CSV table of C-alpha atoms and ligand atoms in Angstrom, one decimal:
chain,number,residue,atom,x,y,z
P,100,MET,CA,22.4,-1.2,-15.4
P,101,ASN,CA,23.1,-4.8,-15.2
P,102,ALA,CA,23.5,-4.6,-11.6
P,103,ARG,CA,19.4,-3.7,-11.8
P,104,LEU,CA,18.4,-6.8,-13.9
P,105,PHE,CA,17.0,-9.8,-12.6
P,106,ALA,CA,16.4,-13.0,-14.4
P,107,PHE,CA,14.0,-14.9,-12.1
P,108,VAL,CA,14.2,-19.1,-14.4
P,109,GLY,CA,11.7,-21.1,-14.0
P,110,GLY,CA,12.2,-24.7,-14.3
P,111,GLU,CA,15.3,-27.6,-13.3
P,112,ILE,CA,16.9,-25.6,-11.4
P,113,GLY,CA,18.3,-23.0,-9.0
P,114,SER,CA,18.4,-22.8,-4.8
P,115,TRP,CA,14.3,-22.3,-4.5
P,116,ARG,CA,12.6,-25.0,-4.7
P,117,VAL,CA,8.7,-24.1,-5.7
P,118,ILE,CA,6.2,-25.5,-3.4
P,119,GLU,CA,2.7,-24.3,-4.7
P,120,THR,CA,2.4,-21.9,-7.5
P,121,LYS,CA,-1.7,-19.7,-7.6
P,122,THR,CA,-3.1,-18.3,-9.9
P,123,VAL,CA,-5.0,-14.9,-8.3
P,124,ALA,CA,-5.5,-13.7,-11.4
P,125,GLY,CA,-5.5,-13.9,-15.1
P,126,GLU,CA,-3.7,-16.5,-17.6
P,127,GLY,CA,-1.3,-18.6,-15.3
P,128,LEU,CA,2.0,-20.1,-15.8
P,129,ALA,CA,3.8,-23.5,-16.0
P,130,GLU,CA,4.2,-25.6,-13.0
P,131,VAL,CA,7.8,-25.6,-12.6
P,132,LYS,CA,10.4,-27.4,-9.7
P,133,ARG,CA,12.7,-24.8,-8.9
P,134,LEU,CA,13.0,-21.0,-9.6
P,135,ASN,CA,16.7,-20.0,-10.6
P,136,VAL,CA,16.9,-16.2,-9.5
P,137,VAL,CA,19.7,-14.4,-11.2
P,138,ASN,CA,20.7,-10.8,-10.9
P,139,ALA,CA,22.6,-10.6,-15.0
P,140,ALA,CA,21.1,-10.4,-18.1
P,141,VAL,CA,19.9,-13.9,-19.2
P,142,PRO,CA,18.8,-13.4,-23.1
P,143,LEU,CA,17.7,-16.7,-23.6
P,144,LEU,CA,15.2,-19.6,-22.4
P,145,PRO,CA,18.3,-22.3,-20.9
P,146,ASP,CA,16.8,-25.8,-21.5
P,147,ASP,CA,14.6,-27.4,-19.4
P,148,ALA,CA,13.3,-24.2,-18.4
P,149,GLN,CA,9.5,-23.3,-18.6
P,150,TRP,CA,10.1,-19.4,-18.8
P,151,LEU,CA,12.2,-16.8,-18.4
P,152,LEU,CA,10.7,-13.1,-16.0
P,153,ARG,CA,13.1,-10.4,-16.8
P,154,GLY,CA,12.2,-7.1,-14.3
P,155,VAL,CA,15.0,-4.8,-13.6
P,156,THR,CA,15.0,-2.4,-9.4
P,157,SER,CA,14.1,1.1,-9.6
P,158,ASN,CA,13.8,4.4,-7.9
P,159,GLU,CA,11.0,4.5,-6.0
P,160,ARG,CA,7.4,5.8,-7.6
P,161,TYR,CA,5.7,6.6,-4.0
P,162,VAL,CA,6.9,7.3,-0.7
P,163,THR,CA,7.2,10.0,0.8
P,164,ARG,CA,10.2,11.1,3.3
P,165,SER,CA,8.6,10.2,5.5
P,166,GLU,CA,7.2,6.6,4.9
P,167,ARG,CA,11.4,6.6,3.7
P,168,ALA,CA,12.3,6.9,6.8
P,169,GLN,CA,9.9,4.3,8.1
P,170,LEU,CA,10.7,1.8,5.8
P,171,THR,CA,14.8,2.6,6.0
P,172,ALA,CA,14.9,2.1,10.0
P,173,LYS,CA,12.4,-1.7,9.8
P,174,GLN,CA,13.2,-3.1,6.6
P,175,PRO,CA,15.6,-5.6,7.0
P,176,VAL,CA,18.4,-7.3,4.0
P,177,LEU,CA,17.4,-10.4,1.8
P,178,GLY,CA,19.3,-14.0,2.2
P,179,ARG,CA,19.2,-14.4,6.4
P,180,ARG,CA,20.1,-16.9,7.1
P,181,GLN,CA,16.5,-17.9,9.1
P,182,ALA,CA,14.6,-16.6,6.0
P,183,THR,CA,14.3,-20.3,4.3
P,184,CYS,CA,10.5,-18.8,2.6
P,185,ALA,CA,9.9,-16.9,-0.7
P,186,ALA,CA,7.4,-15.9,-2.6
P,187,PHE,CA,7.5,-14.5,-6.6
P,188,ILE,CA,4.2,-13.0,-7.3
P,189,PRO,CA,4.4,-11.5,-10.6
P,190,ILE,CA,1.7,-8.3,-11.4
P,191,ARG,CA,0.4,-7.2,-14.1
P,192,LYS,CA,-1.7,-4.3,-13.8
P,193,THR,CA,-4.7,-2.5,-16.2
P,194,ALA,CA,-4.8,-0.1,-18.9
P,195,SER,CA,-6.8,1.8,-16.3
P,196,TRP,CA,-4.2,2.2,-13.8
P,197,TRP,CA,-1.7,2.9,-16.1
P,198,ASN,CA,-3.8,5.9,-17.7
P,199,LEU,CA,-3.8,7.8,-14.4
P,200,ALA,CA,-2.0,10.6,-14.1
P,201,GLN,CA,0.9,10.1,-11.0
P,202,ASP,CA,-0.7,11.8,-8.2
P,203,GLU,CA,-3.7,10.1,-8.3
P,204,ARG,CA,-1.8,6.2,-8.6
P,205,ARG,CA,-1.0,7.5,-5.2
P,206,MET,CA,-4.4,8.4,-4.2
P,207,ILE,CA,-5.1,4.5,-4.5
P,208,LEU,CA,-2.4,3.0,-3.0
P,209,GLU,CA,-1.4,4.2,-0.3
P,210,GLU,CA,-4.4,7.0,0.3
P,211,SER,CA,-7.5,4.5,-0.4
P,212,SER,CA,-5.4,1.2,0.0
P,213,ASN,CA,-2.9,1.6,3.3
P,214,HIS,CA,-0.2,-0.2,0.5
P,215,ILE,CA,2.6,0.7,2.7
P,216,LYS,CA,1.3,1.9,5.8
P,217,THR,CA,0.1,-2.5,6.3
P,218,GLY,CA,3.2,-4.1,4.8
P,219,LEU,CA,5.4,-1.8,7.2
P,220,LYS,CA,3.0,-3.8,10.1
P,221,TYR,CA,5.1,-7.0,8.8
P,222,LEU,CA,8.7,-5.6,8.6
P,223,PRO,CA,11.4,-6.8,9.8
P,224,ALA,CA,9.6,-10.2,9.3
P,225,VAL,CA,9.9,-10.0,5.4
P,226,ALA,CA,12.2,-8.8,3.3
P,227,ARG,CA,11.6,-7.9,-0.2
P,228,ARG,CA,12.7,-6.2,-3.5
P,229,LEU,CA,10.4,-4.7,-6.1
P,230,HIS,CA,11.3,-5.8,-10.0
P,231,HIS,CA,10.0,-3.6,-12.3
P,232,CYS,CA,9.2,-5.1,-16.0
P,233,ARG,CA,8.0,-2.5,-18.4
P,234,ASP,CA,10.8,-0.2,-18.6
P,235,LEU,CA,12.8,-3.0,-20.4
P,236,GLY,CA,12.1,-1.7,-23.5
P,237,GLY,CA,10.5,-5.1,-25.2
P,238,ASP,CA,7.1,-5.1,-25.6
P,239,ALA,CA,6.5,-9.2,-24.3
P,240,GLU,CA,6.6,-8.5,-21.0
P,241,PRO,CA,3.9,-10.6,-19.8
P,242,PHE,CA,3.9,-8.9,-15.9
P,243,ASP,CA,4.3,-5.4,-15.0
P,244,PHE,CA,6.0,-6.4,-11.9
P,245,LEU,CA,7.9,-9.1,-10.5
P,246,THR,CA,7.4,-8.7,-6.7
P,247,TRP,CA,9.5,-10.8,-4.3
P,248,PHE,CA,9.4,-11.5,-0.2
P,249,GLU,CA,11.7,-13.5,2.0
P,250,TYR,CA,10.3,-14.5,5.5
P,251,ALA,CA,11.2,-17.6,7.8
P,252,PRO,CA,8.7,-20.5,8.5
P,253,SER,CA,7.7,-19.2,11.9
P,254,ASP,CA,6.4,-15.6,9.2
P,255,SER,CA,4.3,-17.5,7.2
P,256,ALA,CA,0.9,-17.1,8.7
P,257,ALA,CA,1.3,-13.5,9.1
P,258,PHE,CA,3.0,-13.5,5.2
P,259,ASP,CA,-0.8,-14.1,3.7
P,260,GLU,CA,-2.3,-12.0,5.8
P,261,LEU,CA,-0.8,-9.6,4.5
P,262,VAL,CA,-1.3,-10.5,1.0
P,263,ALA,CA,-4.8,-11.2,1.6
P,264,GLU,CA,-5.7,-7.8,3.1
P,265,LEU,CA,-3.0,-6.1,-0.2
P,266,ARG,CA,-6.0,-8.2,-2.4
P,267,ALA,CA,-8.9,-6.4,-0.8
P,268,SER,CA,-7.7,-3.0,-1.6
P,269,GLN,CA,-8.8,-0.8,-3.5
P,270,GLU,CA,-5.2,-1.3,-5.4
P,271,TRP,CA,-6.2,-4.5,-6.6
P,272,THR,CA,-8.9,-3.6,-8.3
P,273,TYR,CA,-6.6,-2.5,-11.0
P,274,VAL,CA,-4.5,-5.8,-10.9
P,275,ASP,CA,-5.5,-7.9,-13.7
P,276,ARG,CA,-3.2,-11.3,-14.2
P,277,GLU,CA,-1.2,-12.4,-10.5
P,278,ILE,CA,1.1,-15.6,-10.0
P,279,ASP,CA,1.3,-16.5,-6.1
P,280,MET,CA,4.5,-19.3,-6.4
P,281,ARG,CA,5.7,-19.8,-2.7
P,282,LEU,CA,9.2,-21.7,-2.4
P,283,ALA,CA,11.8,-23.1,0.1
P,284,ARG,CA,15.2,-22.5,0.1
P,285,ASP,CA,17.2,-26.1,0.8
J,246,HEM,C1,4.7,-1.1,-4.3
J,246,HEM,C2,6.1,-1.3,0.1
J,246,HEM,C3,4.1,-6.0,0.3
J,246,HEM,C4,3.4,-5.4,-4.7
J,246,HEM,C5,5.2,-0.3,-3.1
J,246,HEM,C6,5.8,1.0,-2.7
J,246,HEM,C7,6.4,0.5,-1.4
J,246,HEM,C8,5.4,-1.4,-1.4
J,246,HEM,C9,6.7,1.2,-0.5
J,246,HEM,C10,5.9,1.1,-3.6
J,246,HEM,C11,7.6,1.8,-3.7
J,246,HEM,C12,7.2,3.4,-5.1
J,246,HEM,O1,7.1,4.2,-4.5
J,246,HEM,O2,7.2,2.8,-5.9
J,246,HEM,C13,5.9,-3.0,1.0
J,246,HEM,C14,5.9,-3.6,2.2
J,246,HEM,C15,5.0,-4.9,2.5
J,246,HEM,C16,5.1,-4.6,1.1
J,246,HEM,C17,7.0,-2.4,2.8
J,246,HEM,C18,5.7,-5.3,3.0
J,246,HEM,C19,6.6,-6.6,3.5
J,246,HEM,C20,3.7,-6.7,-0.8
J,246,HEM,C21,3.7,-7.6,-1.3
J,246,HEM,C22,2.6,-7.2,-2.1
J,246,HEM,C23,3.1,-6.2,-3.0
J,246,HEM,C24,3.1,-8.6,-0.7
J,246,HEM,C25,2.3,-8.4,-3.4
J,246,HEM,C26,1.7,-9.4,-3.1
J,246,HEM,C27,3.7,-4.3,-4.7
J,246,HEM,C28,3.6,-4.1,-6.3
J,246,HEM,C29,4.0,-2.5,-6.1
J,246,HEM,C30,4.7,-2.3,-5.1
J,246,HEM,C31,2.9,-5.1,-7.5
J,246,HEM,C32,4.2,-1.3,-6.9
J,246,HEM,C33,2.8,-1.1,-7.5
J,246,HEM,C34,3.0,0.6,-8.3
J,246,HEM,O3,4.3,0.6,-8.8
J,246,HEM,O4,1.7,0.1,-9.3
J,246,HEM,N1,5.6,-1.6,-1.8
J,246,HEM,N2,4.5,-4.0,0.3
J,246,HEM,N3,4.2,-5.7,-2.0
J,246,HEM,N4,4.4,-3.3,-3.6
J,246,HEM,FE1,4.6,-3.5,-1.8
């Protein structure tokens, strides 16, 4: 379990400097100077930190075999030298989303909203990692997903376009809390 566990600590330290924090939907998060991304358990809020969000990487839920092949062929790794920009976007979906059956969620995510098809257009510019929060066992995780993206400064406008396309989709009518943090590595 531990290798899949990630902690995002908002505070004064970490290699990512926060450039901008926008509350897109629902309750905001305290503004912080830096984000520390830790691939390990962080059981307690460190001194000087404002918040701690946790998630685990997991198996895919919705991708088909052919989508997986396209993703695998195009998706870059995290940590590329030129990818000095990042976006950290914690998201929560509504109870009505979670009450849907798996096939209904797939229909909305891809057949109606083209999430994967849209995302694929932005590869290999954008590298990503999806973290799930609902399976951590605790009952107090404030988000369902912690999404993380890395790209070069020259791809910032393209990333904004991608996010705007997704937010206009049917899938996003099920999002009731979303914070959009943009960061730079120095
Ligand atoms: C899920 C691809 C951008 C938020 C997924 C999944 C794929 C995917 C394949 C489904 C994973 C599964 O089968 O479980 C991409 C690609 C992108 C991209 C290629 C291009 C960079 C984004 C952006 C956001 C986002 C910009 C946020 C603004 C999410 C969320 C989920 C997800 C929250 C989980 C949905 C759920 O399980 O209900 N993405 N995505 N994605 N993506 Fe994206």
